[in-house]
């Protein structure tokens, strides 16, 4: 089955799935590289109505209303009854979560209606128009001028809705019903160790496209072959035959490919010599993709990524992933991060630590995060929120997880720094779970055969102080990747000296989490939990333990920065924050920060050949 057959098979499945996943309706296939398109921003201040009883959607019998809040009627005629009015109601900034914007919404989980009025008087008849959302947590119902135009489920992936022919020149009403209530069948499910930030949390744009445009493409090196660029281009529109041309001026490459009747073109470009992307030299090339009616520019890096025994090979060379885990939470303000500046702050902290790798946990982060990491030379582990006790038996839950996986890979598959797709975190073993996750692995490989596929599994103590990973899922993954908390949830740091690790399969070992909490500025003995001294010692002991693990190819300690979590309630220490950060919620570096930094410096020194 060639790439197109695999992808179109999955698009076919996606189309079928769109039907299956009751929550995703009216969406058009994802348009990638959105910030290189002609956009009108719909960000800024939006009017809002907080509606915990969904009074704007259901009547008292819980029957959907014909004229709910989505009708966005101005309350001008005071002679008739109306019990809502966006114009006089409060506001929220978009993008952004509502929890850190308005104190009364700090704990709020439920429905908030967002309304934006905008003119579209430069509408052109030869163009198509889409409304694009970078992400909305969790469920979004989107209305344009009172009409329901699309619905989406999942808080961390983009979606776009075609609005061609539906826009007015003046005073369009865009209303989004956002609901972040947690439900057992959702992805993630009801229990998670991060704050359930609600809202329109990423960019919102009105996108203008030619009638026939370049919607999607994959331009990357073939698996393990640095001499061949292999990929495809997908056009969207009624007339999509003809040719597409790929230009890489710096490499004097200009090659055209025929487009078939589905708007698809297979791409193969032999390359003699090129500068491969590495953390030390994150080289990006200007790539221009053109078709009869459209032209797309992107900055793309080229590298190969494979495993060989217990080694991870980047461009055929063994690499150790000096990593850190990161939540998509802004430094200092500690709300959902969404901007390039916020990404830069967090990722520069990772660079300061000596990292060449980051695990973006536990859900796809915003595109600025991924692209900024690419420019800074940080390899990326990208993950979908199949986290803890997902409802494995529910086909809609599976369809939802698969959609999030598909959208994550679709958006970031041209990013050279993304080397690992992760399909799950700490999921208790069962047959239903194994079936569910094995299908997701197959899905990921069908969408992208070039990258590694992994999951954060759990360790097991087969007998006292004998630790391993014993998970059948391991057989279908490329790494033995797992979380371990020896010295925190599992004994105290003394235990690190006592344990031995051994593994069944000959694959790279990757520790996706280790660590412990400390409140910045709390000092005491190194046996007292939550002191900086305990965390410092815990890191020293874990690092010594990790050095004894054969085949260790990387690690992403938990975690770069203290982050908000509703599961962390110890007064005067946690106060709604998971304190496992190496940096506090106020940007202060804890003692353990320097322990990890030292280790990474030592590794880098060992890897850097003496001139
Ligand atoms: C888990 C989990 C994280 C969590 C961490 C912790 O391993 O993957 O999401 O925050 O442990 O307990 O701090």
Tab-separated table of C-alpha atoms in Angstrom, residues 268-560:
chain	number	residue	atom	x	y	z
A	268	UNK	CA	10.231	12.160	-4.453
A	269	UNK	CA	13.324	14.380	-4.684
A	270	UNK	CA	16.812	12.865	-4.652
A	271	UNK	CA	19.237	15.146	-2.777
A	272	UNK	CA	23.014	15.002	-3.155
A	273	UNK	CA	24.131	17.037	-0.183
A	274	UNK	CA	22.259	19.044	2.441
A	275	UNK	CA	22.795	20.317	5.974
A	276	UNK	CA	20.846	17.997	8.238
A	277	UNK	CA	18.893	19.389	11.211
A	278	UNK	CA	20.588	18.737	14.555
A	279	UNK	CA	20.175	20.329	18.023
A	280	UNK	CA	23.640	21.851	17.623
A	281	UNK	CA	22.814	23.179	14.130
A	282	UNK	CA	18.988	23.436	13.727
A	283	UNK	CA	19.174	24.175	10.024
A	284	UNK	CA	15.889	25.072	8.303
A	285	UNK	CA	15.464	25.467	4.540
A	286	UNK	CA	13.021	27.801	2.815
A	287	UNK	CA	10.677	25.510	0.894
A	288	UNK	CA	8.169	26.828	-1.653
A	289	UNK	CA	5.261	24.630	-2.767
A	290	UNK	CA	3.208	25.970	-5.658
A	291	UNK	CA	0.226	24.776	-7.642
A	292	UNK	CA	-1.829	26.310	-10.438
A	293	UNK	CA	-3.664	28.662	-8.031
A	294	UNK	CA	-1.723	28.667	-4.786
A	295	UNK	CA	1.747	29.146	-3.299
A	296	UNK	CA	2.847	27.992	0.135
A	297	UNK	CA	6.079	28.875	1.943
A	298	UNK	CA	7.446	26.910	4.867
A	299	UNK	CA	10.700	26.533	6.750
A	300	UNK	CA	11.577	22.869	6.938
A	301	UNK	CA	14.487	20.966	8.471
A	302	UNK	CA	15.627	17.578	7.240
A	303	UNK	CA	16.977	14.763	9.407
A	304	UNK	CA	16.587	11.017	9.801
A	305	UNK	CA	15.555	9.365	13.083
A	306	UNK	CA	15.780	5.641	13.835
A	307	UNK	CA	16.647	3.196	16.563
A	308	UNK	CA	19.371	0.575	16.397
A	309	UNK	CA	19.395	-1.835	19.316
A	310	UNK	CA	19.414	0.375	22.399
A	311	UNK	CA	20.557	3.473	20.495
A	312	UNK	CA	18.508	6.330	19.134
A	313	UNK	CA	20.148	7.448	15.892
A	314	UNK	CA	19.754	11.018	14.678
A	315	UNK	CA	21.104	11.278	11.123
A	316	UNK	CA	22.614	7.836	11.667
A	317	UNK	CA	24.553	9.010	14.743
A	318	UNK	CA	23.867	7.894	18.328
A	319	UNK	CA	22.240	10.684	20.365
A	320	UNK	CA	21.406	10.967	24.075
A	321	UNK	CA	18.176	12.879	24.709
A	322	UNK	CA	18.968	15.379	27.491
A	323	UNK	CA	15.400	16.299	28.182
A	324	UNK	CA	12.862	17.870	30.484
A	325	UNK	CA	9.079	17.533	30.649
A	326	UNK	CA	6.987	20.672	30.183
A	327	UNK	CA	3.310	21.498	30.648
A	328	UNK	CA	1.807	24.155	28.341
A	329	UNK	CA	1.535	26.634	31.184
A	330	UNK	CA	2.972	30.115	30.935
A	331	UNK	CA	5.839	31.180	33.124
A	332	UNK	CA	4.951	33.651	35.909
A	333	UNK	CA	1.221	34.037	34.976
A	334	UNK	CA	0.725	30.268	35.204
A	335	UNK	CA	-2.239	30.169	32.833
A	336	UNK	CA	-2.514	28.205	29.560
A	337	UNK	CA	0.400	29.267	27.320
A	338	UNK	CA	-0.459	30.177	23.727
A	339	UNK	CA	2.098	32.638	22.353
A	340	UNK	CA	5.537	32.571	20.786
A	341	UNK	CA	6.928	34.741	23.611
A	342	UNK	CA	5.616	32.350	26.274
A	343	UNK	CA	7.092	29.404	24.366
A	344	UNK	CA	10.431	31.185	24.125
A	345	UNK	CA	10.589	31.781	27.896
A	346	UNK	CA	9.917	28.131	28.755
A	347	UNK	CA	12.178	26.710	26.051
A	348	UNK	CA	15.053	29.043	26.868
A	349	UNK	CA	14.844	27.702	30.431
A	350	UNK	CA	15.184	24.198	28.974
A	351	UNK	CA	18.200	25.368	26.961
A	352	UNK	CA	19.703	26.886	30.104
A	353	UNK	CA	19.377	23.454	31.712
A	354	UNK	CA	21.508	22.030	28.894
A	355	UNK	CA	18.612	20.227	27.167
A	356	UNK	CA	18.529	19.094	23.538
A	357	UNK	CA	15.085	17.538	23.999
A	358	UNK	CA	11.681	18.376	25.535
A	359	UNK	CA	8.665	16.193	26.326
A	360	UNK	CA	5.559	18.298	25.668
A	361	UNK	CA	3.199	16.692	28.217
A	362	UNK	CA	0.511	15.316	28.107
A	363	UNK	CA	-1.233	16.779	25.064
A	364	UNK	CA	-0.220	18.512	21.798
A	365	UNK	CA	1.091	21.963	22.695
A	366	UNK	CA	0.496	25.025	20.539
A	367	UNK	CA	2.313	25.288	17.210
A	368	UNK	CA	4.472	28.177	18.432
A	369	UNK	CA	5.917	25.846	21.072
A	370	UNK	CA	6.851	23.185	18.519
A	371	UNK	CA	8.252	25.605	15.921
A	372	UNK	CA	10.194	27.623	18.517
A	373	UNK	CA	11.716	24.392	19.833
A	374	UNK	CA	12.707	23.547	16.236
A	375	UNK	CA	14.482	26.882	15.830
A	376	UNK	CA	16.212	26.515	19.224
A	377	UNK	CA	17.483	23.010	18.420
A	378	UNK	CA	15.227	21.113	20.818
A	379	UNK	CA	13.993	17.674	19.780
A	380	UNK	CA	10.352	17.008	20.751
A	381	UNK	CA	8.272	14.195	22.214
A	382	UNK	CA	4.642	15.059	21.315
A	383	UNK	CA	1.763	13.276	23.044
A	384	UNK	CA	-2.015	12.904	23.009
A	385	UNK	CA	-3.919	12.987	26.342
A	386	UNK	CA	-4.698	9.275	26.528
A	387	UNK	CA	-3.923	9.537	30.218
A	388	UNK	CA	-4.586	7.175	33.171
A	389	UNK	CA	-8.008	5.431	33.189
A	390	UNK	CA	-9.426	6.036	29.729
A	391	UNK	CA	-12.650	4.183	28.806
A	392	UNK	CA	-10.998	1.646	26.512
A	393	UNK	CA	-14.190	-0.195	25.595
A	394	UNK	CA	-16.045	2.826	24.218
A	395	UNK	CA	-15.715	3.131	20.404
A	396	UNK	CA	-16.419	6.876	20.567
A	397	UNK	CA	-13.574	7.307	23.048
A	398	UNK	CA	-11.311	5.449	20.619
A	399	UNK	CA	-12.514	7.571	17.679
A	400	UNK	CA	-11.874	10.705	19.704
A	401	UNK	CA	-8.331	9.594	20.633
A	402	UNK	CA	-7.634	8.665	17.028
A	403	UNK	CA	-8.861	12.047	15.822
A	404	UNK	CA	-6.566	13.850	18.263
A	405	UNK	CA	-3.642	11.679	17.120
A	406	UNK	CA	-4.442	12.364	13.472
A	407	UNK	CA	-4.724	16.115	14.049
A	408	UNK	CA	-1.483	16.231	16.067
A	409	UNK	CA	0.481	14.394	13.347
A	410	UNK	CA	-1.199	16.358	10.557
A	411	UNK	CA	-0.188	19.710	12.090
A	412	UNK	CA	3.429	18.893	13.048
A	413	UNK	CA	4.641	16.222	10.614
A	414	UNK	CA	6.921	18.661	8.789
A	415	UNK	CA	8.772	19.664	11.966
A	416	UNK	CA	12.245	18.051	11.923
A	417	UNK	CA	12.588	18.407	15.693
A	418	UNK	CA	9.526	16.267	16.395
A	419	UNK	CA	11.062	12.794	16.587
A	420	UNK	CA	8.608	10.850	18.788
A	421	UNK	CA	4.816	10.533	18.706
A	422	UNK	CA	3.459	9.369	22.065
A	423	UNK	CA	0.072	7.716	22.210
A	424	UNK	CA	-0.449	7.434	25.993
A	425	UNK	CA	0.728	8.113	29.562
A	426	UNK	CA	0.570	5.768	32.587
A	427	UNK	CA	-2.349	3.614	31.479
A	428	UNK	CA	-3.165	0.604	33.695
A	429	UNK	CA	-2.771	-2.667	31.790
A	430	UNK	CA	-5.795	-4.575	30.459
A	431	UNK	CA	-6.680	-6.384	27.227
A	432	UNK	CA	-9.038	-3.581	26.186
A	433	UNK	CA	-6.286	-1.035	26.826
A	434	UNK	CA	-3.756	-3.058	24.838
A	435	UNK	CA	-6.173	-3.359	21.889
A	436	UNK	CA	-6.989	0.361	21.998
A	437	UNK	CA	-3.358	1.484	22.177
A	438	UNK	CA	-2.099	-1.030	19.622
A	439	UNK	CA	-4.628	0.382	17.152
A	440	UNK	CA	-3.374	3.891	17.871
A	441	UNK	CA	0.208	2.772	17.211
A	442	UNK	CA	-0.895	1.368	13.858
A	443	UNK	CA	-2.675	4.604	13.109
A	444	UNK	CA	0.369	6.708	13.902
A	445	UNK	CA	2.597	4.555	11.687
A	446	UNK	CA	0.091	4.708	8.820
A	447	UNK	CA	0.115	8.503	8.996
A	448	UNK	CA	3.879	8.858	9.411
A	449	UNK	CA	6.281	5.973	8.822
A	450	UNK	CA	9.351	8.142	9.491
A	451	UNK	CA	9.148	8.881	13.248
A	452	UNK	CA	9.395	6.809	16.429
A	453	UNK	CA	6.207	5.841	18.224
A	454	UNK	CA	6.162	5.479	22.019
A	455	UNK	CA	4.139	5.780	25.215
A	456	UNK	CA	4.972	6.567	28.857
A	457	UNK	CA	4.541	3.145	30.450
A	458	UNK	CA	4.868	2.164	34.115
A	459	UNK	CA	7.661	0.328	35.895
A	460	UNK	CA	7.254	-2.871	37.856
A	461	UNK	CA	9.102	-4.277	40.889
A	462	UNK	CA	9.363	-7.957	39.966
A	463	UNK	CA	11.057	-8.664	43.266
A	464	UNK	CA	12.534	-6.476	45.976
A	465	UNK	CA	14.706	-3.815	44.338
A	466	UNK	CA	14.541	-5.559	40.940
A	467	UNK	CA	12.819	-3.097	38.622
A	468	UNK	CA	11.714	-3.464	35.045
A	469	UNK	CA	8.941	-2.675	32.565
A	470	UNK	CA	6.635	-5.637	31.939
A	471	UNK	CA	4.076	-4.428	29.418
A	472	UNK	CA	2.946	-6.207	26.214
A	473	UNK	CA	2.512	-2.773	24.654
A	474	UNK	CA	6.308	-2.586	24.583
A	475	UNK	CA	6.332	-5.018	21.635
A	476	UNK	CA	4.669	-2.541	19.275
A	477	UNK	CA	6.620	0.538	20.427
A	478	UNK	CA	10.089	1.765	19.437
A	479	UNK	CA	11.274	2.600	22.961
A	480	UNK	CA	11.129	1.161	26.456
A	481	UNK	CA	9.828	4.436	27.823
A	482	UNK	CA	8.344	4.715	31.277
A	483	UNK	CA	7.816	6.900	34.334
A	484	UNK	CA	9.512	6.029	37.610
A	485	UNK	CA	9.459	7.821	40.969
A	486	UNK	CA	12.041	5.943	43.032
A	487	UNK	CA	12.702	8.212	46.015
A	488	UNK	CA	9.317	9.965	45.900
A	489	UNK	CA	6.222	7.741	45.429
A	490	UNK	CA	8.437	4.653	45.723
A	491	UNK	CA	10.580	4.783	48.875
A	492	UNK	CA	13.013	7.553	49.729
A	493	UNK	CA	16.131	8.548	47.783
A	494	UNK	CA	18.181	5.881	49.613
A	495	UNK	CA	16.344	3.291	47.503
A	496	UNK	CA	18.071	4.569	44.353
A	497	UNK	CA	21.312	2.964	45.554
A	498	UNK	CA	19.634	-0.404	46.109
A	499	UNK	CA	17.755	-1.045	42.892
A	500	UNK	CA	18.732	-2.816	39.687
A	501	UNK	CA	17.013	-2.267	36.369
A	502	UNK	CA	16.747	-4.903	33.661
A	503	UNK	CA	14.662	-5.059	30.521
A	504	UNK	CA	13.471	-7.846	28.213
A	505	UNK	CA	13.727	-6.205	24.824
A	506	UNK	CA	16.746	-4.767	23.103
A	507	UNK	CA	15.335	-1.279	22.569
A	508	UNK	CA	16.425	2.198	23.726
A	509	UNK	CA	15.452	2.834	27.354
A	510	UNK	CA	13.872	6.231	27.959
A	511	UNK	CA	12.805	7.511	31.395
A	512	UNK	CA	9.939	9.866	30.681
A	513	UNK	CA	9.455	11.008	34.284
A	514	UNK	CA	11.363	11.023	37.576
A	515	UNK	CA	11.608	13.604	40.317
A	516	UNK	CA	9.976	14.936	43.456
A	517	UNK	CA	8.461	18.081	44.907
A	518	UNK	CA	10.105	21.040	46.592
A	519	UNK	CA	8.786	24.439	47.577
A	520	UNK	CA	11.249	27.087	46.421
A	521	UNK	CA	12.901	28.658	49.466
A	522	UNK	CA	11.895	25.857	51.840
A	523	UNK	CA	15.149	24.623	53.329
A	524	UNK	CA	15.923	21.842	55.812
A	525	UNK	CA	17.523	18.398	55.993
A	526	UNK	CA	17.726	16.285	52.846
A	527	UNK	CA	15.399	13.756	54.445
A	528	UNK	CA	12.559	16.276	54.824
A	529	UNK	CA	10.037	16.064	51.960
A	530	UNK	CA	9.372	19.252	49.944
A	531	UNK	CA	12.634	20.922	50.990
A	532	UNK	CA	14.989	21.982	48.221
A	533	UNK	CA	17.610	19.806	49.878
A	534	UNK	CA	15.445	16.674	49.528
A	535	UNK	CA	14.754	17.368	45.852
A	536	UNK	CA	18.456	18.088	45.235
A	537	UNK	CA	19.475	14.792	46.840
A	538	UNK	CA	16.735	12.930	45.013
A	539	UNK	CA	18.094	14.204	41.689
A	540	UNK	CA	21.669	13.318	42.602
A	541	UNK	CA	20.638	9.789	43.566
A	542	UNK	CA	18.362	9.284	40.568
A	543	UNK	CA	21.074	10.459	38.182
A	544	UNK	CA	23.561	7.995	39.713
A	545	UNK	CA	20.908	5.280	39.319
A	546	UNK	CA	20.198	6.258	35.706
A	547	UNK	CA	23.903	6.080	34.886
A	548	UNK	CA	23.754	2.394	35.848
A	549	UNK	CA	20.948	1.622	33.385
A	550	UNK	CA	22.215	-0.190	30.263
A	551	UNK	CA	20.742	1.166	27.053
A	552	UNK	CA	19.527	4.450	28.556
A	553	UNK	CA	19.044	6.757	25.566
A	554	UNK	CA	17.269	9.662	27.161
A	555	UNK	CA	15.232	11.128	29.948
A	556	UNK	CA	12.713	13.919	30.590
A	557	UNK	CA	12.545	14.550	34.347
A	558	UNK	CA	9.236	15.706	35.762
A	559	UNK	CA	9.206	18.736	35.352
A	560	UNK	CA	10.610	22.124	34.209
